[in-house]
mmCIF file of C-alpha atoms in Angstrom:
data_model
loop_
_atom_site.group_PDB
_atom_site.id
_atom_site.type_symbol
_atom_site.label_atom_id
_atom_site.label_comp_id
_atom_site.label_asym_id
_atom_site.label_seq_id
_atom_site.Cartn_x
_atom_site.Cartn_y
_atom_site.Cartn_z
ATOM 1 C CA MET L 257 5.039 -9.534 33.065
ATOM 2 C CA LYS L 258 6.675 -11.766 30.328
ATOM 3 C CA ILE L 259 6.818 -10.385 26.812
ATOM 4 C CA CYS L 260 8.323 -12.013 23.740
ATOM 5 C CA ILE L 261 9.459 -9.782 20.899
ATOM 6 C CA VAL L 262 10.377 -11.787 17.740
ATOM 7 C CA GLY L 263 12.445 -9.757 15.316
ATOM 8 C CA VAL L 264 14.265 -6.819 17.115
ATOM 9 C CA GLY L 265 15.222 -4.669 14.260
ATOM 10 C CA ASN L 266 14.063 -1.004 14.100
ATOM 11 C CA ILE L 267 10.490 -1.666 14.731
ATOM 12 C CA GLY L 268 10.965 -4.549 17.323
ATOM 13 C CA LEU L 269 13.528 -2.328 19.177
ATOM 14 C CA ARG L 270 10.889 0.380 19.439
ATOM 15 C CA TYR L 271 8.604 -2.182 21.186
ATOM 16 C CA ALA L 272 11.291 -3.185 23.562
ATOM 17 C CA GLN L 273 12.209 0.401 24.399
ATOM 18 C CA GLY L 274 8.567 1.464 24.910
ATOM 19 C CA ILE L 275 7.729 -1.516 26.994
ATOM 20 C CA ALA L 276 10.921 -1.266 29.115
ATOM 21 C CA ARG L 277 10.209 2.472 29.733
ATOM 22 C CA THR L 278 6.641 1.890 30.798
ATOM 23 C CA PHE L 279 7.157 -1.395 32.696
ATOM 24 C CA PRO L 280 10.730 -1.451 34.007
ATOM 25 C CA ASP L 281 9.957 -4.807 35.911
ATOM 26 C CA ALA L 282 8.932 -6.546 32.713
ATOM 27 C CA HIS L 283 10.898 -9.566 31.628
ATOM 28 C CA LEU L 284 11.647 -9.282 27.834
ATOM 29 C CA PHE L 285 12.537 -12.303 25.711
ATOM 30 C CA LEU L 286 14.116 -10.995 22.538
ATOM 31 C CA VAL L 287 14.398 -13.420 19.595
ATOM 32 C CA ASP L 288 16.654 -12.629 16.669
ATOM 33 C CA ALA L 289 19.943 -13.646 15.057
ATOM 34 C CA PRO L 290 22.923 -13.937 17.310
ATOM 35 C CA ALA L 291 24.693 -10.980 15.678
ATOM 36 C CA ARG L 292 21.741 -8.659 16.368
ATOM 37 C CA LEU L 293 21.251 -9.947 19.878
ATOM 38 C CA GLN L 294 24.907 -9.025 20.531
ATOM 39 C CA GLU L 295 24.275 -5.461 19.325
ATOM 40 C CA LEU L 296 21.356 -5.175 21.692
ATOM 41 C CA GLU L 297 23.560 -5.869 24.677
ATOM 42 C CA ARG L 298 24.394 -2.136 24.673
ATOM 43 C CA GLN L 299 20.682 -1.327 25.051
ATOM 44 C CA ASP L 300 19.236 -0.652 28.559
ATOM 45 C CA LEU L 301 16.153 -2.695 28.344
ATOM 46 C CA GLY L 302 15.874 -4.064 31.988
ATOM 47 C CA GLU L 303 15.574 -7.776 32.478
ATOM 48 C CA VAL L 304 16.135 -9.447 29.105
ATOM 49 C CA THR L 305 16.639 -12.971 27.938
ATOM 50 C CA ARG L 306 18.195 -13.098 24.456
ATOM 51 C CA CYS L 307 17.120 -16.182 22.349
ATOM 52 C CA SER L 308 18.282 -17.126 18.836
ATOM 53 C CA SER L 309 15.046 -19.221 18.290
ATOM 54 C CA LEU L 310 11.546 -19.487 19.757
ATOM 55 C CA ASP L 311 12.620 -23.066 20.702
ATOM 56 C CA ASP L 312 14.707 -21.418 23.465
ATOM 57 C CA ILE L 313 11.523 -20.197 25.252
ATOM 58 C CA ARG L 314 9.779 -22.839 27.330
ATOM 59 C CA GLU L 315 7.363 -20.892 29.409
ATOM 60 C CA PRO L 316 4.033 -19.091 28.707
ATOM 61 C CA MET L 317 4.027 -15.483 27.645
ATOM 62 C CA ASP L 318 1.716 -12.712 28.589
ATOM 63 C CA LEU L 319 2.268 -11.204 25.168
ATOM 64 C CA CYS L 320 4.109 -12.099 22.013
ATOM 65 C CA VAL L 321 5.042 -9.389 19.452
ATOM 66 C CA VAL L 322 6.053 -10.551 15.868
ATOM 67 C CA ALA L 323 7.931 -7.645 14.298
ATOM 68 C CA THR L 324 9.591 -9.425 11.399
ATOM 69 C CA SER L 325 9.102 -8.874 7.656
ATOM 70 C CA CYS L 326 6.023 -10.646 6.378
ATOM 71 C CA GLU L 327 7.618 -13.719 4.738
ATOM 72 C CA PRO L 328 8.015 -15.798 7.933
ATOM 73 C CA ARG L 329 5.199 -14.059 9.861
ATOM 74 C CA LEU L 330 2.478 -16.748 9.554
ATOM 75 C CA ALA L 331 4.891 -19.503 10.525
ATOM 76 C CA LEU L 332 6.198 -17.438 13.488
ATOM 77 C CA TYR L 333 2.560 -16.621 14.544
ATOM 78 C CA LYS L 334 1.814 -20.263 14.773
ATOM 79 C CA ARG L 335 4.977 -20.911 16.865
ATOM 80 C CA CYS L 336 4.027 -18.008 19.184
ATOM 81 C CA LEU L 337 0.580 -19.425 19.762
ATOM 82 C CA GLU L 338 2.291 -22.696 20.938
ATOM 83 C CA LEU L 339 3.795 -20.642 23.780
ATOM 84 C CA GLU L 340 0.207 -20.103 25.093
ATOM 85 C CA PRO L 341 0.385 -16.247 25.167
ATOM 86 C CA SER L 342 -2.507 -14.222 26.451
ATOM 87 C CA TYR L 343 -2.263 -11.891 23.564
ATOM 88 C CA VAL L 344 -0.245 -11.321 20.425
ATOM 89 C CA ILE L 345 0.561 -8.184 18.335
ATOM 90 C CA LEU L 346 1.630 -8.695 14.646
ATOM 91 C CA GLU L 347 3.467 -6.039 12.583
ATOM 92 C CA LYS L 348 1.934 -5.007 9.237
ATOM 93 C CA TYR L 349 2.069 -5.634 6.181
ATOM 94 C CA LEU L 350 0.605 -8.854 7.511
ATOM 95 C CA PHE L 351 1.199 -11.689 5.153
ATOM 96 C CA ARG L 352 2.604 -12.256 1.485
ATOM 97 C CA SER L 353 -0.468 -13.847 -0.128
ATOM 98 C CA ARG L 354 -4.279 -14.239 0.053
ATOM 99 C CA ALA L 355 -3.680 -17.851 0.897
ATOM 100 C CA GLU L 356 -1.904 -16.899 4.025
ATOM 101 C CA PHE L 357 -4.601 -14.554 5.171
ATOM 102 C CA GLU L 358 -7.078 -17.413 4.777
ATOM 103 C CA ALA L 359 -4.807 -19.789 6.557
ATOM 104 C CA CYS L 360 -4.422 -17.410 9.484
ATOM 105 C CA LEU L 361 -8.201 -17.025 9.872
ATOM 106 C CA SER L 362 -8.538 -20.790 10.126
ATOM 107 C CA LEU L 363 -6.143 -20.971 13.200
ATOM 108 C CA LYS L 364 -7.301 -21.461 16.747
ATOM 109 C CA ARG L 365 -5.900 -18.241 18.195
ATOM 110 C CA VAL L 366 -5.760 -15.885 21.188
ATOM 111 C CA PRO L 367 -6.818 -12.184 20.854
ATOM 112 C CA THR L 368 -4.380 -10.712 18.271
ATOM 113 C CA PHE L 369 -3.954 -7.102 17.342
ATOM 114 C CA VAL L 370 -2.000 -5.462 14.303
ATOM 115 C CA ASN L 371 0.255 -2.597 14.746
ATOM 116 C CA GLN L 372 -1.578 -0.088 12.664
ATOM 117 C CA TRP L 373 -1.105 2.574 15.312
ATOM 118 C CA LEU L 374 -1.756 5.896 13.557
ATOM 119 C CA TYR L 375 -5.382 6.044 14.575
ATOM 120 C CA GLY L 376 -4.479 5.374 18.174
ATOM 121 C CA SER L 377 -1.944 8.284 18.147
ATOM 122 C CA GLY L 378 -4.927 10.802 18.242
ATOM 123 C CA THR L 379 -2.890 13.027 15.791
ATOM 124 C CA PHE L 380 -5.673 12.936 13.204
ATOM 125 C CA ASP L 381 -8.646 13.665 15.441
ATOM 126 C CA CYS L 382 -8.412 17.383 14.886
ATOM 127 C CA MET L 383 -9.330 16.983 11.201
ATOM 128 C CA PHE L 384 -12.533 15.090 11.985
ATOM 129 C CA GLN L 385 -14.507 17.394 14.386
ATOM 130 C CA GLN L 386 -17.530 16.805 12.066
ATOM 131 C CA GLU L 387 -18.381 13.591 10.190
ATOM 132 C CA ALA L 388 -16.451 13.656 6.893
ATOM 133 C CA GLN L 389 -17.741 12.554 3.479
ATOM 134 C CA SER L 390 -14.726 12.757 1.375
ATOM 135 C CA VAL L 391 -10.956 12.583 2.138
ATOM 136 C CA GLU L 392 -7.896 12.599 -0.045
ATOM 137 C CA LEU L 393 -4.332 11.941 1.053
ATOM 138 C CA ILE L 394 -1.688 13.063 -1.445
ATOM 139 C CA GLY L 395 2.020 12.645 -1.239
ATOM 140 C CA SER L 396 5.089 11.212 -2.831
ATOM 141 C CA ASP L 397 7.248 8.146 -1.988
ATOM 142 C CA TRP L 398 5.407 7.487 1.337
ATOM 143 C CA GLY L 399 4.951 3.784 0.788
ATOM 144 C CA LEU L 400 1.491 3.374 -1.019
ATOM 145 C CA ALA L 401 1.689 -0.475 -0.913
ATOM 146 C CA CYS L 402 3.169 -0.984 2.598
ATOM 147 C CA ASN L 403 1.590 1.879 4.479
ATOM 148 C CA ALA L 404 -1.827 2.119 2.875
ATOM 149 C CA VAL L 405 -3.351 -0.207 5.576
ATOM 150 C CA HIS L 406 -2.429 2.555 8.257
ATOM 151 C CA TRP L 407 -4.514 5.070 6.380
ATOM 152 C CA ILE L 408 -7.341 2.669 5.567
ATOM 153 C CA ASP L 409 -7.679 2.016 9.198
ATOM 154 C CA VAL L 410 -7.448 5.821 10.232
ATOM 155 C CA PHE L 411 -9.971 6.977 7.629
ATOM 156 C CA LYS L 412 -12.430 4.087 7.875
ATOM 157 C CA ARG L 413 -12.620 4.754 11.736
ATOM 158 C CA GLN L 414 -12.540 8.581 11.561
ATOM 159 C CA MET L 415 -15.282 8.508 8.839
ATOM 160 C CA GLN L 416 -17.385 5.992 10.700
ATOM 161 C CA ILE L 417 -17.561 3.599 7.753
ATOM 162 C CA SER L 418 -18.664 -0.059 8.627
ATOM 163 C CA HIS L 419 -17.983 -1.720 5.252
ATOM 164 C CA LEU L 420 -15.404 -0.707 2.668
ATOM 165 C CA GLN L 421 -14.999 -1.690 -0.895
ATOM 166 C CA VAL L 422 -12.410 -0.811 -3.626
ATOM 167 C CA GLY L 423 -13.521 1.895 -5.908
ATOM 168 C CA ARG L 424 -13.539 1.711 -9.664
ATOM 169 C CA ASP L 425 -11.281 4.651 -10.008
ATOM 170 C CA THR L 426 -8.383 2.766 -8.379
ATOM 171 C CA LYS L 427 -5.385 2.605 -10.589
ATOM 172 C CA VAL L 428 -1.773 1.398 -10.036
ATOM 173 C CA LEU L 429 0.499 3.369 -12.314
ATOM 174 C CA LYS L 430 3.853 1.794 -11.606
ATOM 175 C CA VAL L 431 5.581 -1.009 -9.540
ATOM 176 C CA PHE L 432 9.158 -0.202 -8.731
ATOM 177 C CA PRO L 433 11.972 -1.490 -6.359
ATOM 178 C CA SER L 434 11.552 -0.294 -2.817
ATOM 179 C CA LYS L 435 14.164 1.374 -0.666
ATOM 180 C CA ARG L 436 14.446 -1.861 1.132
ATOM 181 C CA ALA L 437 16.400 -4.333 -0.967
ATOM 182 C CA GLY L 438 14.341 -7.173 -2.405
ATOM 183 C CA TYR L 439 10.910 -5.474 -1.992
ATOM 184 C CA GLU L 440 8.722 -3.459 -4.160
ATOM 185 C CA GLU L 441 6.507 -0.399 -4.062
ATOM 186 C CA ILE L 442 3.789 1.230 -6.124
ATOM 187 C CA TYR L 443 2.594 4.630 -7.401
ATOM 188 C CA GLY L 444 -0.938 5.287 -8.117
ATOM 189 C CA GLU L 445 -4.290 6.215 -6.681
ATOM 190 C CA LEU L 446 -6.275 3.860 -4.379
ATOM 191 C CA VAL L 447 -9.967 4.625 -3.885
ATOM 192 C CA PHE L 448 -12.127 3.130 -1.204
ATOM 193 C CA GLU L 449 -15.885 3.635 -0.845
ATOM 194 C CA ASP L 450 -18.439 3.091 1.760
ATOM 195 C CA LYS L 451 -20.579 0.079 0.682
ATOM 196 C CA ASP L 452 -23.621 1.439 2.653
ATOM 197 C CA GLY L 453 -23.382 5.113 1.578
ATOM 198 C CA THR L 454 -21.592 7.769 -0.459
ATOM 199 C CA LYS L 455 -18.496 8.305 1.757
ATOM 200 C CA ARG L 456 -15.063 7.785 -0.027
ATOM 201 C CA PHE L 457 -11.364 8.325 0.494
ATOM 202 C CA ARG L 458 -8.364 8.359 -1.862
ATOM 203 C CA LEU L 459 -4.766 7.467 -1.132
ATOM 204 C CA ILE L 460 -2.403 8.976 -3.738
ATOM 205 C CA ASP L 461 1.250 8.646 -4.380
ATOM 206 C CA ARG L 462 2.407 10.481 -7.565
ATOM 207 C CA GLY L 463 6.106 9.997 -7.344
ATOM 208 C CA ASP L 464 6.673 13.677 -7.384
ATOM 209 C CA ASP L 465 10.089 14.534 -5.949
ATOM 210 C CA SER L 466 8.910 18.107 -5.037
ATOM 211 C CA VAL L 467 6.569 16.925 -2.269
ATOM 212 C CA VAL L 468 8.577 14.160 -0.540
ATOM 213 C CA GLY L 469 8.379 14.392 3.250
ATOM 214 C CA VAL L 470 4.874 15.947 3.560
ATOM 215 C CA GLN L 471 1.445 14.714 2.856
ATOM 216 C CA GLU L 472 -1.592 16.902 1.950
ATOM 217 C CA ILE L 473 -4.765 15.682 3.548
ATOM 218 C CA ARG L 474 -8.086 17.107 2.195
ATOM 219 C CA VAL L 475 -11.110 16.537 4.411
ATOM 220 C CA ASP L 476 -14.339 17.741 2.593
ATOM 221 C CA GLY L 477 -12.232 20.359 0.874
ATOM 222 C CA THR L 478 -10.306 21.628 3.915
ATOM 223 C CA VAL L 479 -6.504 21.204 3.439
ATOM 224 C CA TYR L 480 -4.215 20.078 6.117
ATOM 225 C CA LEU L 481 -0.477 19.274 5.875
ATOM 226 C CA PHE L 482 1.143 16.404 7.726
ATOM 227 C CA ASP L 483 4.938 16.367 7.850
ATOM 228 C CA TYR L 484 5.365 13.274 10.059
ATOM 229 C CA ALA L 485 5.869 15.724 13.020
ATOM 230 C CA SER L 486 2.516 17.620 13.205
ATOM 231 C CA ILE L 487 -0.708 18.370 11.526
ATOM 232 C CA LYS L 488 -0.830 22.010 10.291
ATOM 233 C CA GLN L 489 -3.598 24.129 8.674
ATOM 234 C CA GLY L 490 -1.723 26.933 7.115
ATOM 235 C CA ASP L 491 0.961 28.055 9.636
ATOM 236 C CA THR L 492 -1.117 26.749 12.637
ATOM 237 C CA VAL L 493 -0.026 23.559 14.351
ATOM 238 C CA LEU L 494 -3.173 21.610 15.290
ATOM 239 C CA SER L 495 -1.601 18.483 16.736
ATOM 240 C CA LYS L 496 1.783 16.716 17.214
ATOM 241 C CA PHE L 497 2.682 13.241 15.903
ATOM 242 C CA PRO L 498 4.356 11.040 18.613
ATOM 243 C CA TYR L 499 6.907 8.374 18.054
ATOM 244 C CA MET L 500 5.679 4.739 18.246
ATOM 245 C CA SER L 501 7.906 3.966 21.120
ATOM 246 C CA GLU L 502 6.115 6.685 23.093
ATOM 247 C CA LEU L 503 2.766 4.929 22.667
ATOM 248 C CA ILE L 504 3.554 1.186 22.702
ATOM 249 C CA GLY L 505 3.932 0.927 26.431
ATOM 250 C CA GLY L 506 0.526 2.357 26.985
ATOM 251 C CA ILE L 507 -0.996 0.132 24.203
ATOM 252 C CA VAL L 508 0.511 -2.928 25.865
ATOM 253 C CA GLY L 509 -0.713 -1.851 29.281
ATOM 254 C CA GLU L 510 -4.201 -1.570 27.966
ATOM 255 C CA ILE L 511 -4.206 -4.915 26.236
ATOM 256 C CA LEU L 512 -3.028 -6.667 29.349
ATOM 257 C CA ASP L 513 -5.364 -4.698 31.708
ATOM 258 C CA THR L 514 -8.558 -4.783 29.497
ATOM 259 C CA GLY L 515 -8.062 -7.202 26.601
ATOM 260 C CA SER L 516 -8.546 -4.496 24.102
ATOM 261 C CA CYS L 517 -6.652 -1.420 22.753
ATOM 262 C CA CYS L 518 -6.585 1.234 19.941
ATOM 263 C CA LEU L 519 -5.035 -1.162 17.443
ATOM 264 C CA PRO L 520 -7.350 -2.970 15.101
ATOM 265 C CA SER L 521 -8.022 -6.625 15.820
ATOM 266 C CA LEU L 522 -6.626 -9.277 13.550
ATOM 267 C CA GLU L 523 -9.896 -9.882 12.023
ATOM 268 C CA GLU L 524 -10.544 -6.198 11.226
ATOM 269 C CA SER L 525 -6.928 -5.708 9.984
ATOM 270 C CA ILE L 526 -7.213 -8.717 7.556
ATOM 271 C CA SER L 527 -10.454 -7.245 6.008
ATOM 272 C CA GLN L 528 -8.389 -4.137 5.427
ATOM 273 C CA HIS L 529 -5.363 -6.007 4.013
ATOM 274 C CA LEU L 530 -7.748 -7.947 1.717
ATOM 275 C CA LEU L 531 -8.806 -4.703 0.075
ATOM 276 C CA MET L 532 -5.166 -4.200 -0.760
ATOM 277 C CA GLU L 533 -4.817 -7.828 -2.016
ATOM 278 C CA GLU L 534 -7.758 -7.158 -4.312
ATOM 279 C CA ILE L 535 -5.947 -4.293 -5.871
ATOM 280 C CA LEU L 536 -2.586 -6.004 -6.061
ATOM 281 C CA GLU L 537 -4.114 -9.068 -7.670
ATOM 282 C CA THR L 538 -5.100 -7.001 -10.795
ATOM 283 C CA LEU L 539 -1.336 -6.510 -11.585
ATOM 284 C CA ASP L 540 0.740 -8.752 -13.844
ATOM 285 C CA HIS L 541 2.465 -9.863 -10.607
ATOM 286 C CA ARG L 542 1.762 -9.317 -6.948
ATOM 287 C CA PRO L 543 4.436 -6.869 -5.741
ATOM 288 C CA ASN L 544 6.653 -8.194 -2.863
ATOM 289 C CA ILE L 545 5.819 -5.702 -0.053
ATOM 290 C CA THR L 546 6.626 -5.631 3.580
#
């Protein structure tokens, strides 16, 4: 099993750790800057080839993972496709403009998935034992711009919605510097509606310092709390939230065994990202998000 991971920062390292743990015989090709590759020498990741460029790889890959920021992602995706991988996983937020989304869809590509992994964690199944009509997620400083696509995927699937549209009540209240230097985030309320019915969900970030670190999720009026470790109803813990590195090995195994997995396909993910682009395009300038 040969797996290439492009970008081995925090997220890319989680991929490497999860894959190495699940598949100790996997051969990992890690692509990053020389200084970062030197730091990774202390990591026990099994058989590893460290590369400062994709040009250093001259053999087909079973899987390529692109875990960089969004700026170079389309170019890197094209380069990965030249390695003739069987599959590709791309990190979100996918691209930096609508033009890049459209360019991606025009590529001749292999089956590609996007790492919107919250649905596949199973953590939120406990809230949807019955088909929900209305959901609200309320929190503060949780990354409404960069992380909304995670929740769009969760709620669209859990609510069994086939076609989504942006609701008229959507409003962006503020664009401000992100915690990551050079990037931006937003406060506001994003509303998504079922084109074919009356279901809807809201994603809300109010910038309220008193609720940082926990999100309130209301499903048809029933209130749950998500603190990034578990789902609670009152004092009762209903489910635990795993680390991504605990899941990624199984996800990779499922892809290589069956050609599918719990992650959304590139095509489905782009449809979700384009809802966000529709919202961002209403602003004076499109925020730089990653």
